[in-house]
PDB file of N, CA and C in Angstrom:
ATOM      1  N   SER A   1       0.872  -1.183   0.006  1.00 72.00           N
ATOM      2  CA  SER A   1       0.099   0.010   0.005  1.00 72.00           C
ATOM      3  C   SER A   1       0.905   1.263  -0.016  1.00 72.00           C
ATOM      4  N   VAL A   2       0.360   2.352  -0.419  1.00 86.00           N
ATOM      5  CA  VAL A   2       0.962   3.618  -0.514  1.00 86.00           C
ATOM      6  C   VAL A   2       0.349   4.635   0.299  1.00 86.00           C
ATOM      7  N   LEU A   3       1.065   5.399   1.032  1.00 82.00           N
ATOM      8  CA  LEU A   3       0.535   6.533   1.777  1.00 82.00           C
ATOM      9  C   LEU A   3       0.767   7.766   1.043  1.00 82.00           C
ATOM     10  N   ILE A   4      -0.351   8.574   0.885  1.00 85.00           N
ATOM     11  CA  ILE A   4      -0.329   9.808   0.174  1.00 85.00           C
ATOM     12  C   ILE A   4      -0.355  10.975   1.185  1.00 85.00           C
ATOM     13  N   PRO A   5       0.579  11.856   1.171  1.00 90.00           N
ATOM     14  CA  PRO A   5       0.471  12.898   2.107  1.00 90.00           C
ATOM     15  C   PRO A   5      -0.785  13.860   1.921  1.00 90.00           C
ATOM     16  N   ARG A   6      -1.350  14.330   2.965  1.00 90.00           N
ATOM     17  CA  ARG A   6      -2.448  15.166   2.844  1.00 90.00           C
ATOM     18  C   ARG A   6      -2.318  16.516   3.612  1.00 90.00           C
ATOM     19  N   ARG A   7      -2.774  17.618   3.165  1.00 96.00           N
ATOM     20  CA  ARG A   7      -2.660  18.871   3.817  1.00 96.00           C
ATOM     21  C   ARG A   7      -3.798  18.849   4.949  1.00 96.00           C
ATOM     22  N   VAL A   8      -3.474  19.209   6.128  1.00 95.00           N
ATOM     23  CA  VAL A   8      -4.396  19.217   7.152  1.00 95.00           C
ATOM     24  C   VAL A   8      -4.327  20.632   7.994  1.00 95.00           C
ATOM     25  N   TRP A   9      -5.429  20.831   8.743  1.00 97.00           N
ATOM     26  CA  TRP A   9      -5.232  21.893   9.739  1.00 97.00           C
ATOM     27  C   TRP A   9      -5.164  21.228  11.084  1.00 97.00           C
ATOM     28  N   ILE A  10      -4.360  21.797  11.966  1.00 97.00           N
ATOM     29  CA  ILE A  10      -4.248  21.323  13.237  1.00 97.00           C
ATOM     30  C   ILE A  10      -4.767  22.301  14.272  1.00 97.00           C
ATOM     31  N   ILE A  11      -5.877  21.963  14.954  1.00 96.00           N
ATOM     32  CA  ILE A  11      -6.721  23.059  15.757  1.00 96.00           C
ATOM     33  C   ILE A  11      -6.527  22.483  17.199  1.00 96.00           C
ATOM     34  N   GLU A  12      -6.127  23.395  18.045  1.00 96.00           N
ATOM     35  CA  GLU A  12      -6.137  23.153  19.463  1.00 96.00           C
ATOM     36  C   GLU A  12      -7.431  23.778  20.173  1.00 96.00           C
ATOM     37  N   LEU A  13      -8.121  22.966  20.873  1.00 93.00           N
ATOM     38  CA  LEU A  13      -9.282  23.471  21.525  1.00 93.00           C
ATOM     39  C   LEU A  13      -9.078  23.242  23.085  1.00 93.00           C
ATOM     40  N   SER A  14      -9.749  24.165  23.841  1.00 90.00           N
ATOM     41  CA  SER A  14      -9.722  23.999  25.278  1.00 90.00           C
ATOM     42  C   SER A  14     -11.164  24.267  25.800  1.00 90.00           C
ATOM     43  N   SER A  15     -11.499  23.664  26.927  1.00 84.00           N
ATOM     44  CA  SER A  15     -12.834  23.755  27.470  1.00 84.00           C
ATOM     45  C   SER A  15     -12.857  24.787  28.517  1.00 84.00           C
ATOM     46  N   ASN A  16     -14.015  25.610  28.451  1.00 85.00           N
ATOM     47  CA  ASN A  16     -14.239  26.634  29.397  1.00 85.00           C
ATOM     48  C   ASN A  16     -15.138  26.128  30.551  1.00 85.00           C
ATOM     49  N   ASP A  17     -15.567  24.982  30.371  1.00 85.00           N
ATOM     50  CA  ASP A  17     -16.489  24.256  31.419  1.00 85.00           C
ATOM     51  C   ASP A  17     -15.564  23.837  32.597  1.00 85.00           C
ATOM     52  N   PRO A  18     -15.745  24.326  33.825  1.00 83.00           N
ATOM     53  CA  PRO A  18     -14.991  23.795  34.948  1.00 83.00           C
ATOM     54  C   PRO A  18     -15.239  22.434  35.386  1.00 83.00           C
ATOM     55  N   PHE A  19     -16.420  21.898  34.900  1.00 84.00           N
ATOM     56  CA  PHE A  19     -16.788  20.547  35.257  1.00 84.00           C
ATOM     57  C   PHE A  19     -16.423  19.465  34.232  1.00 84.00           C
ATOM     58  N   SER A  20     -15.818  19.987  33.131  1.00 82.00           N
ATOM     59  CA  SER A  20     -15.520  19.046  32.009  1.00 82.00           C
ATOM     60  C   SER A  20     -14.229  18.226  32.441  1.00 82.00           C
ATOM     61  N   GLN A  21     -14.258  16.953  32.121  1.00 79.00           N
ATOM     62  CA  GLN A  21     -13.174  16.026  32.359  1.00 79.00           C
ATOM     63  C   GLN A  21     -11.935  16.382  31.588  1.00 79.00           C
ATOM     64  N   SER A  22     -12.279  16.708  30.282  1.00 82.00           N
ATOM     65  CA  SER A  22     -11.146  17.052  29.330  1.00 82.00           C
ATOM     66  C   SER A  22     -10.795  18.515  29.404  1.00 82.00           C
ATOM     67  N   GLY A  23      -9.542  18.797  29.229  1.00 87.00           N
ATOM     68  CA  GLY A  23      -9.162  20.185  29.241  1.00 87.00           C
ATOM     69  C   GLY A  23      -8.727  20.598  27.835  1.00 87.00           C
ATOM     70  N   ARG A  24      -7.710  20.065  27.230  1.00 92.00           N
ATOM     71  CA  ARG A  24      -7.273  20.513  25.886  1.00 92.00           C
ATOM     72  C   ARG A  24      -7.403  19.406  24.916  1.00 92.00           C
ATOM     73  N   SER A  25      -7.796  19.668  23.730  1.00 94.00           N
ATOM     74  CA  SER A  25      -7.901  18.648  22.648  1.00 94.00           C
ATOM     75  C   SER A  25      -7.162  19.250  21.345  1.00 94.00           C
ATOM     76  N   ILE A  26      -6.567  18.304  20.682  1.00 96.00           N
ATOM     77  CA  ILE A  26      -5.966  18.671  19.454  1.00 96.00           C
ATOM     78  C   ILE A  26      -6.726  17.891  18.306  1.00 96.00           C
ATOM     79  N   VAL A  27      -7.326  18.609  17.394  1.00 95.00           N
ATOM     80  CA  VAL A  27      -8.072  18.035  16.250  1.00 95.00           C
ATOM     81  C   VAL A  27      -7.341  18.262  14.898  1.00 95.00           C
ATOM     82  N   VAL A  28      -7.304  17.198  14.240  1.00 95.00           N
ATOM     83  CA  VAL A  28      -6.587  17.218  12.852  1.00 95.00           C
ATOM     84  C   VAL A  28      -7.672  17.097  11.783  1.00 95.00           C
ATOM     85  N   ILE A  29      -7.831  18.090  10.829  1.00 93.00           N
ATOM     86  CA  ILE A  29      -8.849  18.061   9.961  1.00 93.00           C
ATOM     87  C   ILE A  29      -8.208  18.143   8.504  1.00 93.00           C
ATOM     88  N   ASP A  30      -8.737  17.332   7.695  1.00 91.00           N
ATOM     89  CA  ASP A  30      -8.236  17.277   6.249  1.00 91.00           C
ATOM     90  C   ASP A  30      -8.706  18.527   5.479  1.00 91.00           C
ATOM     91  N   LYS A  31      -7.810  19.252   4.919  1.00 93.00           N
ATOM     92  CA  LYS A  31      -8.132  20.553   4.250  1.00 93.00           C
ATOM     93  C   LYS A  31      -8.983  20.278   3.034  1.00 93.00           C
ATOM     94  N   GLU A  32      -8.830  19.189   2.291  1.00 87.00           N
ATOM     95  CA  GLU A  32      -9.645  18.954   1.008  1.00 87.00           C
ATOM     96  C   GLU A  32     -11.048  18.566   1.436  1.00 87.00           C
ATOM     97  N   SER A  33     -11.213  17.512   2.229  1.00 84.00           N
ATOM     98  CA  SER A  33     -12.523  17.015   2.494  1.00 84.00           C
ATOM     99  C   SER A  33     -13.283  17.813   3.632  1.00 84.00           C
ATOM    100  N   LEU A  34     -12.495  18.455   4.430  1.00 87.00           N
ATOM    101  CA  LEU A  34     -12.971  19.246   5.647  1.00 87.00           C
ATOM    102  C   LEU A  34     -13.557  18.172   6.662  1.00 87.00           C
ATOM    103  N   LEU A  35     -13.048  17.047   6.625  1.00 87.00           N
ATOM    104  CA  LEU A  35     -13.403  15.994   7.638  1.00 87.00           C
ATOM    105  C   LEU A  35     -12.334  15.777   8.634  1.00 87.00           C
ATOM    106  N   PRO A  36     -12.777  15.497   9.973  1.00 90.00           N
ATOM    107  CA  PRO A  36     -11.757  15.177  11.012  1.00 90.00           C
ATOM    108  C   PRO A  36     -11.011  13.947  10.709  1.00 90.00           C
ATOM    109  N   VAL A  37      -9.789  13.840  11.038  1.00 90.00           N
ATOM    110  CA  VAL A  37      -9.006  12.610  10.808  1.00 90.00           C
ATOM    111  C   VAL A  37      -8.743  11.933  12.208  1.00 90.00           C
ATOM    112  N   TYR A  38      -8.276  12.813  13.163  1.00 91.00           N
ATOM    113  CA  TYR A  38      -8.167  12.249  14.496  1.00 91.00           C
ATOM    114  C   TYR A  38      -8.238  13.395  15.466  1.00 91.00           C
ATOM    115  N   LYS A  39      -8.396  12.935  16.807  1.00 93.00           N
ATOM    116  CA  LYS A  39      -8.449  13.868  17.888  1.00 93.00           C
ATOM    117  C   LYS A  39      -7.672  13.245  19.115  1.00 93.00           C
ATOM    118  N   ILE A  40      -6.878  14.133  19.717  1.00 94.00           N
ATOM    119  CA  ILE A  40      -6.123  13.721  20.879  1.00 94.00           C
ATOM    120  C   ILE A  40      -6.666  14.529  22.067  1.00 94.00           C
ATOM    121  N   VAL A  41      -7.061  13.952  23.069  1.00 92.00           N
ATOM    122  CA  VAL A  41      -7.671  14.585  24.318  1.00 92.00           C
ATOM    123  C   VAL A  41      -6.909  14.363  25.491  1.00 92.00           C
ATOM    124  N   TYR A  42      -6.706  15.526  26.211  1.00 93.00           N
ATOM    125  CA  TYR A  42      -5.922  15.663  27.456  1.00 93.00           C
ATOM    126  C   TYR A  42      -6.812  16.022  28.603  1.00 93.00           C
ATOM    127  N   ASP A  43      -6.651  15.542  29.881  1.00 88.00           N
ATOM    128  CA  ASP A  43      -7.393  15.985  30.944  1.00 88.00           C
ATOM    129  C   ASP A  43      -7.033  17.454  31.412  1.00 88.00           C
ATOM    130  N   ARG A  44      -7.721  17.986  32.381  1.00 87.00           N
ATOM    131  CA  ARG A  44      -7.476  19.357  32.857  1.00 87.00           C
ATOM    132  C   ARG A  44      -5.978  19.583  33.348  1.00 87.00           C
ATOM    133  N   SER A  45      -5.398  18.586  33.788  1.00 88.00           N
ATOM    134  CA  SER A  45      -3.894  18.707  34.213  1.00 88.00           C
ATOM    135  C   SER A  45      -2.978  18.598  33.071  1.00 88.00           C
ATOM    136  N   GLY A  46      -3.438  18.279  31.892  1.00 89.00           N
ATOM    137  CA  GLY A  46      -2.543  18.113  30.808  1.00 89.00           C
ATOM    138  C   GLY A  46      -2.107  16.656  30.495  1.00 89.00           C
ATOM    139  N   ASN A  47      -2.585  15.725  31.206  1.00 91.00           N
ATOM    140  CA  ASN A  47      -2.311  14.323  30.996  1.00 91.00           C
ATOM    141  C   ASN A  47      -3.136  13.729  29.794  1.00 91.00           C
ATOM    142  N   TYR A  48      -2.481  12.843  29.002  1.00 90.00           N
ATOM    143  CA  TYR A  48      -3.085  12.256  27.967  1.00 90.00           C
ATOM    144  C   TYR A  48      -4.261  11.452  28.367  1.00 90.00           C
ATOM    145  N   LEU A  49      -5.504  11.569  27.788  1.00 89.00           N
ATOM    146  CA  LEU A  49      -6.688  10.668  28.094  1.00 89.00           C
ATOM    147  C   LEU A  49      -6.950   9.709  26.967  1.00 89.00           C
ATOM    148  N   ARG A  50      -7.080  10.168  25.777  1.00 89.00           N
ATOM    149  CA  ARG A  50      -7.397   9.203  24.603  1.00 89.00           C
ATOM    150  C   ARG A  50      -7.115   9.844  23.286  1.00 89.00           C
ATOM    151  N   THR A  51      -7.092   8.940  22.391  1.00 91.00           N
ATOM    152  CA  THR A  51      -7.039   9.319  20.933  1.00 91.00           C
ATOM    153  C   THR A  51      -8.293   8.750  20.198  1.00 91.00           C
ATOM    154  N   ILE A  52      -8.934   9.532  19.368  1.00 90.00           N
ATOM    155  CA  ILE A  52     -10.088   9.042  18.570  1.00 90.00           C
ATOM    156  C   ILE A  52      -9.691   9.150  17.122  1.00 90.00           C
ATOM    157  N   ILE A  53      -9.784   8.089  16.304  1.00 90.00           N
ATOM    158  CA  ILE A  53      -9.506   8.084  14.952  1.00 90.00           C
ATOM    159  C   ILE A  53     -10.667   7.792  14.200  1.00 90.00           C
ATOM    160  N   GLY A  54     -11.033   8.524  13.092  1.00 87.00           N
ATOM    161  CA  GLY A  54     -12.230   8.208  12.366  1.00 87.00           C
ATOM    162  C   GLY A  54     -11.804   7.942  10.843  1.00 87.00           C
ATOM    163  N   GLY A  55     -12.571   7.008  10.216  1.00 85.00           N
ATOM    164  CA  GLY A  55     -12.369   6.917   8.717  1.00 85.00           C
ATOM    165  C   GLY A  55     -13.662   7.215   8.066  1.00 85.00           C
ATOM    166  N   TRP A  56     -13.573   7.826   6.977  1.00 83.00           N
ATOM    167  CA  TRP A  56     -14.866   8.289   6.301  1.00 83.00           C
ATOM    168  C   TRP A  56     -14.981   7.680   4.913  1.00 83.00           C
ATOM    169  N   ALA A  57     -16.221   7.503   4.432  1.00 80.00           N
ATOM    170  CA  ALA A  57     -16.485   7.063   3.132  1.00 80.00           C
ATOM    171  C   ALA A  57     -17.432   7.992   2.503  1.00 80.00           C
ATOM    172  N   LEU A  58     -17.418   8.142   1.140  1.00 78.00           N
ATOM    173  CA  LEU A  58     -18.384   8.955   0.546  1.00 78.00           C
ATOM    174  C   LEU A  58     -19.378   8.145  -0.155  1.00 78.00           C
ATOM    175  N   VAL A  59     -20.728   8.400   0.162  1.00 80.00           N
ATOM    176  CA  VAL A  59     -21.862   7.846  -0.403  1.00 80.00           C
ATOM    177  C   VAL A  59     -22.316   8.751  -1.597  1.00 80.00           C
ATOM    178  N   ALA A  60     -22.325   8.267  -2.722  1.00 80.00           N
ATOM    179  CA  ALA A  60     -22.676   9.099  -3.930  1.00 80.00           C
ATOM    180  C   ALA A  60     -23.891   8.719  -4.602  1.00 80.00           C
ATOM    181  N   SER A  61     -24.616   9.730  -5.032  1.00 80.00           N
ATOM    182  CA  SER A  61     -25.740   9.519  -5.960  1.00 80.00           C
ATOM    183  C   SER A  61     -25.455  10.278  -7.287  1.00 80.00           C
ATOM    184  N   ASP A  62     -26.363  10.457  -8.171  1.00 83.00           N
ATOM    185  CA  ASP A  62     -26.118  11.162  -9.435  1.00 83.00           C
ATOM    186  C   ASP A  62     -25.920  12.592  -9.222  1.00 83.00           C
ATOM    187  N   THR A  63     -26.374  13.188  -8.088  1.00 85.00           N
ATOM    188  CA  THR A  63     -26.236  14.603  -7.895  1.00 85.00           C
ATOM    189  C   THR A  63     -25.398  15.069  -6.737  1.00 85.00           C
ATOM    190  N   GLU A  64     -25.095  14.195  -5.757  1.00 83.00           N
ATOM    191  CA  GLU A  64     -24.401  14.574  -4.565  1.00 83.00           C
ATOM    192  C   GLU A  64     -23.561  13.489  -3.969  1.00 83.00           C
ATOM    193  N   ARG A  65     -22.573  13.990  -3.228  1.00 81.00           N
ATOM    194  CA  ARG A  65     -21.724  13.068  -2.441  1.00 81.00           C
ATOM    195  C   ARG A  65     -21.867  13.416  -0.962  1.00 81.00           C
ATOM    196  N   ILE A  66     -22.106  12.388  -0.140  1.00 82.00           N
ATOM    197  CA  ILE A  66     -22.336  12.687   1.334  1.00 82.00           C
ATOM    198  C   ILE A  66     -21.333  11.855   2.171  1.00 82.00           C
ATOM    199  N   PRO A  67     -20.458  12.493   3.037  1.00 82.00           N
ATOM    200  CA  PRO A  67     -19.567  11.725   3.780  1.00 82.00           C
ATOM    201  C   PRO A  67     -20.355  11.046   4.973  1.00 82.00           C
ATOM    202  N   VAL A  68     -19.893   9.850   5.165  1.00 82.00           N
ATOM    203  CA  VAL A  68     -20.439   8.948   6.131  1.00 82.00           C
ATOM    204  C   VAL A  68     -19.386   8.356   6.997  1.00 82.00           C
ATOM    205  N   LEU A  69     -19.411   8.320   8.281  1.00 82.00           N
ATOM    206  CA  LEU A  69     -18.440   7.780   9.102  1.00 82.00           C
ATOM    207  C   LEU A  69     -18.374   6.322   8.892  1.00 82.00           C
ATOM    208  N   ALA A  70     -17.239   5.630   8.466  1.00 82.00           N
ATOM    209  CA  ALA A  70     -17.140   4.254   8.186  1.00 82.00           C
ATOM    210  C   ALA A  70     -16.593   3.481   9.308  1.00 82.00           C
ATOM    211  N   TYR A  71     -15.747   4.088  10.114  1.00 83.00           N
ATOM    212  CA  TYR A  71     -15.354   3.451  11.390  1.00 83.00           C
ATOM    213  C   TYR A  71     -14.863   4.565  12.395  1.00 83.00           C
ATOM    214  N   LEU A  72     -14.763   4.113  13.626  1.00 84.00           N
ATOM    215  CA  LEU A  72     -14.323   5.011  14.709  1.00 84.00           C
ATOM    216  C   LEU A  72     -13.493   4.184  15.693  1.00 84.00           C
ATOM    217  N   ILE A  73     -12.322   4.517  15.945  1.00 86.00           N
ATOM    218  CA  ILE A  73     -11.432   3.784  16.908  1.00 86.00           C
ATOM    219  C   ILE A  73     -11.070   4.746  17.996  1.00 86.00           C
ATOM    220  N   ALA A  74     -11.299   4.263  19.260  1.00 85.00           N
ATOM    221  CA  ALA A  74     -10.938   5.131  20.439  1.00 85.00           C
ATOM    222  C   ALA A  74      -9.908   4.318  21.303  1.00 85.00           C
ATOM    223  N   VAL A  75      -8.765   4.939  21.555  1.00 86.00           N
ATOM    224  CA  VAL A  75      -7.767   4.398  22.402  1.00 86.00           C
ATOM    225  C   VAL A  75      -7.676   5.172  23.651  1.00 86.00           C
ATOM    226  N   ASP A  76      -8.077   4.517  24.701  1.00 86.00           N
ATOM    227  CA  ASP A  76      -8.093   5.263  26.054  1.00 86.00           C
ATOM    228  C   ASP A  76      -6.847   4.923  26.925  1.00 86.00           C
ATOM    229  N   ARG A  77      -6.349   5.891  27.540  1.00 83.00           N
ATOM    230  CA  ARG A  77      -5.113   5.703  28.329  1.00 83.00           C
ATOM    231  C   ARG A  77      -5.355   4.578  29.485  1.00 83.00           C
ATOM    232  N   LYS A  78      -6.469   4.592  30.024  1.00 79.00           N
ATOM    233  CA  LYS A  78      -6.725   3.617  31.192  1.00 79.00           C
ATOM    234  C   LYS A  78      -7.347   2.209  30.673  1.00 79.00           C
ATOM    235  N   ALA A  79      -7.716   2.170  29.519  1.00 73.00           N
ATOM    236  CA  ALA A  79      -8.419   0.891  29.062  1.00 73.00           C
ATOM    237  C   ALA A  79      -7.429  -0.176  28.689  1.00 73.00           C
ATOM    238  N   ALA A  80      -7.809  -1.347  28.988  1.00 67.00           N
ATOM    239  CA  ALA A  80      -6.943  -2.462  28.640  1.00 67.00           C
ATOM    240  C   ALA A  80      -7.223  -3.013  27.159  1.00 67.00           C
ATOM    241  N   ALA A  81      -8.166  -2.383  26.512  1.00 66.00           N
ATOM    242  CA  ALA A  81      -8.609  -2.641  25.229  1.00 66.00           C
ATOM    243  C   ALA A  81      -8.983  -1.376  24.343  1.00 66.00           C
ATOM    244  N   VAL A  82      -8.982  -1.537  22.941  1.00 75.00           N
ATOM    245  CA  VAL A  82      -9.329  -0.504  22.134  1.00 75.00           C
ATOM    246  C   VAL A  82     -10.723  -0.693  21.735  1.00 75.00           C
ATOM    247  N   THR A  83     -11.557   0.522  21.705  1.00 75.00           N
ATOM    248  CA  THR A  83     -12.913   0.507  21.345  1.00 75.00           C
ATOM    249  C   THR A  83     -12.928   0.698  19.796  1.00 75.00           C
ATOM    250  N   ALA A  84     -13.707  -0.076  19.006  1.00 77.00           N
ATOM    251  CA  ALA A  84     -13.740   0.071  17.589  1.00 77.00           C
ATOM    252  C   ALA A  84     -15.269   0.086  17.196  1.00 77.00           C
ATOM    253  N   LEU A  85     -15.819   0.917  16.402  1.00 74.00           N
ATOM    254  CA  LEU A  85     -17.064   0.911  15.875  1.00 74.00           C
ATOM    255  C   LEU A  85     -16.968   0.986  14.398  1.00 74.00           C
ATOM    256  N   ALA A  86     -17.796   0.165  13.672  1.00 71.00           N
ATOM    257  CA  ALA A  86     -17.584   0.102  12.214  1.00 71.00           C
ATOM    258  C   ALA A  86     -19.129   0.000  11.648  1.00 71.00           C
ATOM    259  N   THR A  87     -19.124   0.608  10.459  1.00 63.00           N
ATOM    260  CA  THR A  87     -20.382   0.539   9.677  1.00 63.00           C
ATOM    261  C   THR A  87     -20.166  -0.454   8.588  1.00 63.00           C
ATOM    262  N   SER A  88     -21.210  -1.496   8.504  1.00 56.00           N
ATOM    263  CA  SER A  88     -20.948  -2.562   7.608  1.00 56.00           C
ATOM    264  C   SER A  88     -21.516  -2.281   6.172  1.00 56.00           C
ATOM    265  N   SER A  89     -22.472  -1.317   6.037  1.00 54.00           N
ATOM    266  CA  SER A  89     -23.064  -1.080   4.753  1.00 54.00           C
ATOM    267  C   SER A  89     -23.585   0.382   4.774  1.00 54.00           C
ATOM    268  N   PHE A  90     -23.698   0.853   3.519  1.00 50.00           N
ATOM    269  CA  PHE A  90     -24.299   2.208   3.341  1.00 50.00           C
ATOM    270  C   PHE A  90     -25.504   2.189   2.450  1.00 50.00           C
ATOM    271  N   ARG A  91     -26.415   2.987   2.863  1.00 52.00           N
ATOM    272  CA  ARG A  91     -27.570   3.090   1.906  1.00 52.00           C
ATOM    273  C   ARG A  91     -27.960   4.456   1.571  1.00 52.00           C
ATOM    274  N   VAL A  92     -28.266   4.689   0.234  1.00 49.00           N
ATOM    275  CA  VAL A  92     -28.618   6.041  -0.210  1.00 49.00           C
ATOM    276  C   VAL A  92     -30.109   6.087  -0.401  1.00 49.00           C
ATOM    277  N   PHE A  93     -30.713   7.134   0.186  1.00 46.00           N
ATOM    278  CA  PHE A  93     -32.102   7.347   0.084  1.00 46.00           C
ATOM    279  C   PHE A  93     -32.510   8.213  -1.096  1.00 46.00           C
TER     280      PHE A  93
END
């Protein structure tokens, strides 16, 4: 397989909610598709909490293309396992 470099935006977010478990997040967004690639989440003390990775597919009709989340993988600092969600099929209405 071949990896093709993509242009991305790297956005740093921080929560103003004093009751939020997460403090700072870093989100990477693909510039061409405008879809998120992954997100790294830190707690309020700056310690790593989790990484969330998403994969997208385009569902196409004759007139439009709609992005659909194909899979989501979450790796948590405290978890002994990785959480993965996947979509097995797509349907255009």
